[in-house]
Every structure is written in structure tokens, then in C-alpha cells.
């Protein structure tokens, strides 16, 4: 059985996939989401991704480096009133940023079960064993990124994952979606292209104590030029992306 076929088989066996798909599709299709975010749905396949990863009603979930809140809002609708979503956003991308503040105020108005936490880049402040589900959508590679322009310091990915492991409930899930990069100097590749070698993601999470439970081919793109920056118009929104489901033992 090939890796991709095995991954597709894993999707079919995911215990909530069949029942969750309709609810997640409804969360994506519900009214009020910004038009520019809706336009991203076709390439991101959020309902299918979240069904594979195992988000369920009632979960306490975190959206790491949530950006514009694309996934935060969908997840908030999906976990429902008995669940909540903690959106984690770096200080420099929120404080003193009127557009970001207004966008998050509007999102929280639409999704009252969203809690926005703002703090230092590459950190997570959550109580021990408090998270059922965490999503890192196109951001894990940023833990290897440094930028004076954006005030991003050098971060230790192992330290971040240690904190995330502690914050995750036994049996809790961490979903990772990221742009595929080549093997080599991880920090150099991330700095130049905002891509990451999938083997690095797997090794980092294994070292932190997580188990790789599943891998989905939903966002794989054959023929993606992994030597191109992900923001290059030739590949933007069409990059080859891995989707991993990690679980904390317990």
C-alpha cells in the first residue's frame, strides 16, 4: 500500500469523518464569513481537513498564529457553544495594528466562543492539559523564521513544542498543515521560501513526544516547484502541502 493510499485509507477510518463532514461543511458555508476568506476555501478544503484531523463539537481548540482568523472562525462554528477556540496571535501582528484589531473585533462578534490571546512570537500560554485540539495552519515553519523587519526573534521550536505538549490533554490532537520544502538547512530554506522539509516536522514532533497518527493527501500538489517562494504568484495558493495529525499519548 503506497503512502498516499494508506493516508486516504486512514481518512476513511477516522471515527468522526463521516458524521463530522456535514457539520464541518455547514460551518464553512454558514453566513457572515468575509468574502476574501471564502475565496480561499477551494484551495484549502477546510471541512475535509478538519474532518481528517478530528475536530469535534465541544472541543477546546487552539489556532496558533491565527493570522486573519480564517480557521479560527470555522473552528468556532464547528465546536459549537459548548466548545471554544483560543486564537493565538503574536503581539507585533496585533498591537498597534488597527485593521487587525477591527477584524478580530468583528470576528469575535460573529463567534462569541472565540478567545484571542496575544503574546510573544512562538509562544503559547495555555493551562496544562487544557487543549483537545490545536491547529498549526501554514505556520509551523515560522518557528524557524527570523525577521528584523517583522520583529520576529529566533525561536526554539523544541521549546515551543514542549509547551504545546504540556498544554495538550492526553489523547489530544495537533494538526499541522504546511508548505513542502526541500531537505537542507531548515532555517535558510524557511527564510528564503517559507517552506519546510516534511521530515523536519515529523522529527520535531516525535522528539516532543507526539505520535504521528495520520497523514492526508488532501492538499498534495504534484508538480509544485518547491524552489519557489510560497508568495510567488506562480504558486501562491497552489503549493504542495502536507496535512499531519499528531496525537499526545494517553
GROMACS .gro file of N, CA and C in nm, residues 12 30-31 34 42 50 52 81-82 100 105 107 109 121 127 141 157 170 191 214 231 233:
model
   66
   12UNK      N    1  -1.072   0.729   0.571
   12UNK     CA    2  -1.196   0.654   0.574
   12UNK      C    3  -1.220   0.591   0.710
   30UNK      N    4  -2.168   2.858   0.643
   30UNK     CA    5  -2.256   2.947   0.717
   30UNK      C    6  -2.235   3.093   0.681
   31UNK      N    7  -2.336   3.176   0.704
   31UNK     CA    8  -2.329   3.317   0.663
   31UNK      C    9  -2.234   3.399   0.751
   34UNK      N   10  -1.602   3.661   0.595
   34UNK     CA   11  -1.555   3.759   0.498
   34UNK      C   12  -1.537   3.698   0.358
   42UNK      N   13  -1.168   2.689  -0.168
   42UNK     CA   14  -1.148   2.587  -0.271
   42UNK      C   15  -1.009   2.527  -0.263
   50UNK      N   16  -1.038   1.950   0.845
   50UNK     CA   17  -1.076   1.940   0.986
   50UNK      C   18  -1.143   1.807   1.017
   52UNK      N   19  -1.061   1.521   0.873
   52UNK     CA   20  -0.948   1.428   0.885
   52UNK      C   21  -0.876   1.446   1.018
   81UNK      N   22  -2.139   2.597   2.081
   81UNK     CA   23  -2.145   2.678   2.204
   81UNK      C   24  -2.086   2.609   2.326
   82UNK      N   25  -2.074   2.477   2.321
   82UNK     CA   26  -2.014   2.405   2.435
   82UNK      C   27  -1.862   2.396   2.423
  100UNK      N   28  -0.608   4.490   1.197
  100UNK     CA   29  -0.614   4.360   1.262
  100UNK      C   30  -0.709   4.364   1.382
  105UNK      N   31  -1.218   4.211   1.624
  105UNK     CA   32  -1.339   4.254   1.695
  105UNK      C   33  -1.463   4.205   1.620
  107UNK      N   34  -1.479   3.949   1.409
  107UNK     CA   35  -1.485   3.803   1.415
  107UNK      C   36  -1.543   3.758   1.550
  109UNK      N   37  -1.739   3.916   1.732
  109UNK     CA   38  -1.880   3.948   1.733
  109UNK      C   39  -1.962   3.840   1.665
  121UNK      N   40   0.600   3.616   1.998
  121UNK     CA   41   0.605   3.527   1.882
  121UNK      C   42   0.661   3.391   1.925
  127UNK      N   43  -0.324   2.661   2.993
  127UNK     CA   44  -0.312   2.581   3.114
  127UNK      C   45  -0.270   2.438   3.079
  141UNK      N   46   0.648   2.620   1.004
  141UNK     CA   47   0.779   2.660   0.951
  141UNK      C   48   0.826   2.794   1.009
  157UNK      N   49   1.208   2.582   1.825
  157UNK     CA   50   1.090   2.500   1.801
  157UNK      C   51   1.069   2.393   1.908
  170UNK      N   52  -0.405   1.454   2.745
  170UNK     CA   53  -0.372   1.318   2.699
  170UNK      C   54  -0.475   1.272   2.596
  191UNK      N   55   1.368   3.091   0.562
  191UNK     CA   56   1.391   3.233   0.541
  191UNK      C   57   1.372   3.272   0.395
  214UNK      N   58  -0.175   1.011   1.159
  214UNK     CA   59  -0.231   1.007   1.025
  214UNK      C   60  -0.174   1.115   0.936
  231UNK      N   61   0.490   3.281  -0.175
  231UNK     CA   62   0.415   3.400  -0.214
  231UNK      C   63   0.432   3.437  -0.360
  233UNK      N   64   0.351   3.454  -0.729
  233UNK     CA   65   0.220   3.439  -0.793
  233UNK      C   66   0.204   3.309  -0.871
   0.00000   0.00000   0.00000
